[in-house]
């Protein structure tokens, strides 16, 4: 398949989390045309086995690859920490593969901290992916991490502040004496304001969206694949694996407006 700057970028997650990465892509790279896949049928990935995550994310990546994508963005920490090697191997030298962890853990922002907290899904925490990566680059850093299994499912189903606030508080009470917090699940990016409120602005929230998309843009330019022409007439497509999930569609419309396509695609998942 011939790819060019006009080819789409495939973005995927278990549900709505990756929408915030796609939104930042639209801000930093307004001409890009993208196809999104949310595996809403199988959400939450954070509670799935490593084998399940590996098998299913490979199917989604292959589905997007067949749409002639020039790049894939794995916008889910649970997938990256359990299946990145597999996806990279499968598409090596075919298309660009981006993920939401590598640009963050390599960022020099960590040099300015002594102690950081990480909250993520059980699948991400159990993989130890973050600890291994961050320790490789920043030996000095003290890292505390906890899995926060209740958050992503509540967020995916349309959270109410009064219900989610006690959950956030009970999790964050585990670490208070930190310099920065890493929201290591893309769903949690919807809670940035609440988490900032909890810490009264005294703990730095690492800006994952900006860091990740800046890196994507840089690599697209290096590979002469950045789209510099307007994508007028090409509306973003949002696939889900369950039929028309209401909250997902609501969030898409809030973030991307009304000119979007919704489609359902069901895989024979294992
Ligand atoms: N958004 C996904 C992540 O970044 C996880 C949500 C889920 O558990 O499905 O890890």
Short mmCIF file of C-alpha atoms and ligand atoms in Angstrom, two decimals:
data_model
loop_
_atom_site.label_atom_id
_atom_site.label_comp_id
_atom_site.label_asym_id
_atom_site.label_seq_id
_atom_site.Cartn_x
_atom_site.Cartn_y
_atom_site.Cartn_z
CA UNK A 1 0.00 0.00 0.00
CA UNK A 2 1.23 3.46 -0.89
CA UNK A 3 1.14 5.94 1.96
CA UNK A 4 1.49 9.69 1.63
CA UNK A 5 1.01 12.79 3.82
CA UNK A 6 -2.66 12.65 2.85
CA UNK A 7 -3.13 9.16 4.32
CA UNK A 8 -5.04 8.96 7.61
CA UNK A 9 -3.62 8.46 11.08
CA UNK A 10 -5.21 5.62 13.03
CA UNK A 11 -5.76 6.30 16.73
CA UNK A 12 -7.02 3.65 19.14
CA UNK A 13 -7.96 3.05 22.75
CA UNK A 14 -10.41 0.93 24.70
CA UNK A 15 -12.93 3.79 24.61
CA UNK A 16 -13.08 7.55 25.10
CA UNK A 17 -9.59 8.05 26.62
CA UNK A 18 -7.79 8.37 23.31
CA UNK A 19 -10.22 11.06 22.17
CA UNK A 20 -8.23 13.61 24.15
CA UNK A 21 -5.05 12.61 22.32
CA UNK A 22 -6.90 12.86 18.99
CA UNK A 23 -8.21 16.29 20.02
CA UNK A 24 -4.68 17.52 20.76
CA UNK A 25 -3.63 16.14 17.36
CA UNK A 26 -6.33 18.25 15.75
CA UNK A 27 -4.99 21.31 17.61
CA UNK A 28 -1.30 20.79 16.80
CA UNK A 29 -1.82 19.27 13.33
CA UNK A 30 -5.12 20.69 12.02
CA UNK A 31 -4.73 19.23 8.52
CA UNK A 32 -4.44 15.63 9.62
CA UNK A 33 -7.27 13.27 8.83
CA UNK A 34 -7.77 10.48 11.34
CA UNK A 35 -9.68 7.29 11.93
CA UNK A 36 -10.38 6.44 15.55
CA UNK A 37 -11.16 3.06 17.06
CA UNK A 38 -12.61 2.65 20.56
CA UNK A 39 -13.01 -0.96 21.67
CA UNK A 40 -16.06 -0.03 23.73
CA UNK A 41 -17.34 -3.61 23.76
CA UNK A 42 -14.30 -4.82 25.68
CA UNK A 43 -13.61 -1.83 27.87
CA UNK A 44 -12.08 -1.81 30.56
CA UNK A 45 -8.79 -3.12 29.19
CA UNK A 46 -7.21 -2.39 32.57
CA UNK A 47 -8.82 -5.49 33.99
CA UNK A 48 -8.06 -7.81 31.08
CA UNK A 49 -5.24 -10.33 30.90
CA UNK A 50 -2.00 -9.53 29.09
CA UNK A 51 -2.89 -12.17 26.48
CA UNK A 52 -6.30 -10.62 25.82
CA UNK A 53 -4.80 -7.15 25.45
CA UNK A 54 -2.10 -8.43 23.08
CA UNK A 55 -4.47 -10.39 20.83
CA UNK A 56 -7.16 -7.77 20.60
CA UNK A 57 -5.00 -4.72 20.19
CA UNK A 58 -3.17 -6.44 17.35
CA UNK A 59 -6.51 -6.97 15.59
CA UNK A 60 -7.42 -3.31 15.99
CA UNK A 61 -3.99 -2.20 14.75
CA UNK A 62 -4.33 -4.47 11.69
CA UNK A 63 -7.82 -3.14 11.00
CA UNK A 64 -6.53 0.43 10.98
CA UNK A 65 -3.46 -0.53 8.95
CA UNK A 66 -5.76 -1.91 6.26
CA UNK A 67 -7.44 1.51 6.08
CA UNK A 68 -4.17 2.67 4.55
CA UNK A 69 -3.02 4.62 7.61
CA UNK A 70 0.41 6.26 7.45
CA UNK A 71 0.76 6.00 11.22
CA UNK A 72 -0.87 4.42 14.24
CA UNK A 73 -1.20 6.10 17.61
CA UNK A 74 -1.69 3.69 20.50
CA UNK A 75 -3.61 6.03 22.78
CA UNK A 76 -4.03 3.55 25.63
CA UNK A 77 -1.45 2.96 28.35
CA UNK A 78 -2.79 -0.52 29.11
CA UNK A 79 -2.16 -1.54 25.49
CA UNK A 80 1.23 0.15 25.26
CA UNK A 81 2.50 -1.43 28.46
CA UNK A 82 1.37 -4.91 27.45
CA UNK A 83 1.52 -5.08 23.67
CA UNK A 84 3.82 -2.38 22.27
CA UNK A 85 6.57 -4.85 21.35
CA UNK A 86 4.09 -7.02 19.42
CA UNK A 87 2.54 -4.13 17.49
CA UNK A 88 5.93 -2.61 16.71
CA UNK A 89 7.23 -5.95 15.43
CA UNK A 90 4.20 -6.54 13.22
CA UNK A 91 4.35 -3.11 11.55
CA UNK A 92 8.09 -2.56 11.61
CA UNK A 93 9.18 -0.49 8.60
CA UNK A 94 5.60 -0.47 7.22
CA UNK A 95 4.11 2.50 9.01
CA UNK A 96 4.99 4.75 11.94
CA UNK A 97 3.90 3.54 15.35
CA UNK A 98 3.41 6.12 18.11
CA UNK A 99 2.44 5.56 21.69
CA UNK A 100 1.47 7.58 24.75
CA UNK A 101 4.28 6.39 27.04
CA UNK A 102 7.68 6.67 25.32
CA UNK A 103 7.66 10.43 24.63
CA UNK A 104 6.55 11.05 28.22
CA UNK A 105 9.13 8.90 30.01
CA UNK A 106 11.93 10.33 27.86
CA UNK A 107 10.92 13.91 28.61
CA UNK A 108 13.50 15.91 30.52
CA UNK A 109 10.76 17.31 32.75
CA UNK A 110 11.59 14.44 35.14
CA UNK A 111 14.95 16.05 35.89
CA UNK A 112 13.14 18.70 37.89
CA UNK A 113 11.36 16.26 40.22
CA UNK A 114 12.49 14.18 43.20
CA UNK A 115 9.36 12.12 43.74
CA UNK A 116 6.48 11.39 41.40
CA UNK A 117 3.20 9.49 41.70
CA UNK A 118 1.71 7.36 38.96
CA UNK A 119 -1.93 6.32 38.77
CA UNK A 120 -2.91 3.78 36.14
CA UNK A 121 -5.06 0.74 35.43
CA UNK A 122 -4.18 -2.64 37.00
CA UNK A 123 -2.92 -3.89 33.60
CA UNK A 124 -0.46 -1.00 33.34
CA UNK A 125 0.70 -1.17 36.95
CA UNK A 126 1.22 -4.96 36.86
CA UNK A 127 3.33 -4.69 33.71
CA UNK A 128 5.84 -2.45 35.58
CA UNK A 129 6.42 -0.78 32.23
CA UNK A 130 6.61 2.76 33.62
CA UNK A 131 8.96 1.93 36.49
CA UNK A 132 11.34 0.10 34.16
CA UNK A 133 11.32 2.88 31.56
CA UNK A 134 11.59 5.85 33.91
CA UNK A 135 14.30 4.23 36.02
CA UNK A 136 16.28 3.62 32.83
CA UNK A 137 16.47 7.35 32.12
CA UNK A 138 16.20 8.89 35.60
CA UNK A 139 17.97 6.93 38.35
CA UNK A 140 17.46 9.66 40.93
CA UNK A 141 13.68 9.57 40.85
CA UNK A 142 11.54 8.15 43.66
CA UNK A 143 8.38 6.66 42.11
CA UNK A 144 5.19 5.61 43.86
CA UNK A 145 2.45 3.99 41.81
CA UNK A 146 -1.04 2.69 42.52
CA UNK A 147 -3.64 1.03 40.38
CA UNK A 148 -6.96 2.84 40.30
CA UNK A 149 -9.34 0.29 38.76
CA UNK A 150 -12.59 2.13 39.47
CA UNK A 151 -11.79 5.27 37.52
CA UNK A 152 -11.75 4.28 33.82
CA UNK A 153 -15.13 2.43 33.84
CA UNK A 154 -16.80 5.35 35.66
CA UNK A 155 -15.33 7.84 33.18
CA UNK A 156 -16.32 5.74 30.14
CA UNK A 157 -19.92 5.63 31.30
CA UNK A 158 -20.31 9.36 31.87
CA UNK A 159 -19.16 10.38 35.31
CA UNK A 160 -20.91 12.66 37.73
CA UNK A 161 -18.63 14.81 39.79
CA UNK A 162 -20.28 14.06 43.10
CA UNK A 163 -19.85 10.33 42.51
CA UNK A 164 -16.28 10.39 41.24
CA UNK A 165 -14.83 12.95 43.69
CA UNK A 166 -14.76 10.58 46.71
CA UNK A 167 -13.14 7.91 44.52
CA UNK A 168 -10.43 10.34 43.33
CA UNK A 169 -9.84 11.53 46.89
CA UNK A 170 -9.50 8.05 48.32
CA UNK A 171 -6.95 7.11 45.67
CA UNK A 172 -4.92 10.31 45.84
CA UNK A 173 -4.75 10.20 49.63
CA UNK A 174 -2.18 7.45 49.09
CA UNK A 175 0.41 9.92 47.93
CA UNK A 176 0.55 13.47 48.96
CA UNK A 177 4.24 14.27 49.27
CA UNK A 178 4.98 14.14 45.56
CA UNK A 179 6.30 16.79 43.18
CA UNK A 180 4.34 15.63 40.13
CA UNK A 181 1.66 13.16 39.14
CA UNK A 182 1.48 11.14 35.97
CA UNK A 183 -2.02 10.30 34.77
CA UNK A 184 -0.97 7.04 33.13
CA UNK A 185 -4.34 6.17 31.65
CA UNK A 186 -5.76 8.29 28.87
CA UNK A 187 -9.24 8.15 30.44
CA UNK A 188 -7.91 10.02 33.49
CA UNK A 189 -7.02 13.00 31.31
CA UNK A 190 -10.71 13.92 31.55
CA UNK A 191 -10.14 14.44 35.31
CA UNK A 192 -7.21 16.87 35.09
CA UNK A 193 -9.13 19.72 36.67
CA UNK A 194 -10.42 17.64 39.58
CA UNK A 195 -6.98 16.21 40.29
CA UNK A 196 -5.46 19.67 40.17
CA UNK A 197 -8.13 20.85 42.60
CA UNK A 198 -7.30 18.00 44.97
CA UNK A 199 -3.68 19.15 45.15
CA UNK A 200 -4.61 22.87 45.11
CA UNK A 201 -2.19 23.31 42.21
CA UNK A 202 0.79 22.27 44.39
CA UNK A 203 1.56 19.05 42.54
CA UNK A 204 2.52 19.33 38.90
CA UNK A 205 0.32 17.51 36.40
CA UNK A 206 2.51 16.25 33.56
CA UNK A 207 0.99 17.41 30.28
CA UNK A 208 0.83 14.11 28.46
CA UNK A 209 -1.27 15.24 25.51
CA UNK A 210 1.08 18.06 24.56
CA UNK A 211 4.25 15.98 25.01
CA UNK A 212 2.91 13.02 23.00
CA UNK A 213 1.48 15.02 20.11
CA UNK A 214 4.55 17.25 19.85
CA UNK A 215 6.58 14.08 19.32
CA UNK A 216 4.12 12.72 16.72
CA UNK A 217 4.29 15.99 14.80
CA UNK A 218 8.09 16.03 14.93
CA UNK A 219 8.37 12.45 13.63
CA UNK A 220 5.83 13.07 10.85
CA UNK A 221 7.88 16.05 9.69
CA UNK A 222 11.11 14.04 9.82
CA UNK A 223 9.50 11.33 7.70
CA UNK A 224 7.97 13.89 5.30
CA UNK A 225 4.51 12.66 6.21
CA UNK A 226 2.96 15.72 7.85
CA UNK A 227 -0.14 16.81 5.95
CA UNK A 228 0.20 20.44 4.96
CA UNK A 229 -2.94 20.62 2.82
CA UNK A 230 -6.39 21.21 4.21
CA UNK A 231 -8.39 18.01 4.71
CA UNK A 232 -11.53 19.79 3.62
CA UNK A 233 -14.31 17.32 2.96
CA UNK A 234 -12.65 14.43 4.81
CA UNK A 235 -14.50 13.98 8.05
CA UNK A 236 -12.96 12.01 10.91
CA UNK A 237 -14.39 8.54 11.39
CA UNK A 238 -15.04 7.09 14.83
CA UNK A 239 -15.37 3.33 15.04
CA UNK A 240 -16.60 1.54 18.13
CA UNK A 241 -16.98 -2.19 18.72
CA UNK A 242 -20.37 -1.81 20.42
CA UNK A 243 -23.37 -0.29 18.69
CA UNK A 244 -23.52 3.52 18.97
CA UNK A 245 -22.43 4.01 22.64
CA UNK A 246 -24.26 7.13 23.82
CA UNK A 247 -21.61 8.71 26.02
CA UNK A 248 -18.83 8.02 23.52
CA UNK A 249 -20.78 9.81 20.77
CA UNK A 250 -21.64 12.67 23.09
CA UNK A 251 -17.96 13.20 23.92
CA UNK A 252 -16.97 13.01 20.24
CA UNK A 253 -19.49 15.72 19.36
CA UNK A 254 -18.32 17.96 22.22
CA UNK A 255 -14.68 17.58 21.19
CA UNK A 256 -14.94 17.43 17.38
CA UNK A 257 -18.29 18.98 16.49
CA UNK A 258 -21.09 17.53 14.42
CA UNK A 259 -19.19 16.84 11.21
CA UNK A 260 -18.00 13.35 12.05
CA UNK A 261 -18.88 9.79 11.03
CA UNK A 262 -19.76 7.02 13.48
CA UNK A 263 -19.34 3.39 12.50
CA UNK A 264 -19.54 0.08 14.32
CA UNK A 265 -17.07 -2.72 13.71
CA UNK A 266 -17.24 -5.96 15.66
CA UNK A 267 -14.27 -8.34 15.66
CA UNK A 268 -14.30 -11.99 16.54
CA UNK A 269 -12.29 -11.30 19.64
CA UNK A 270 -10.76 -14.11 21.66
N1 LIG B 1 -7.47 4.37 28.36
C1 LIG B 1 -6.85 3.16 28.80
C2 LIG B 1 -5.42 3.43 29.27
O1 LIG B 1 -4.83 4.42 28.90
C3 LIG B 1 -7.51 2.28 29.81
C4 LIG B 1 -8.94 2.22 30.07
C5 LIG B 1 -9.40 0.79 30.28
O2 LIG B 1 -9.18 0.23 31.37
O3 LIG B 1 -9.98 0.29 29.33
O4 LIG B 1 -4.86 2.63 29.99
#
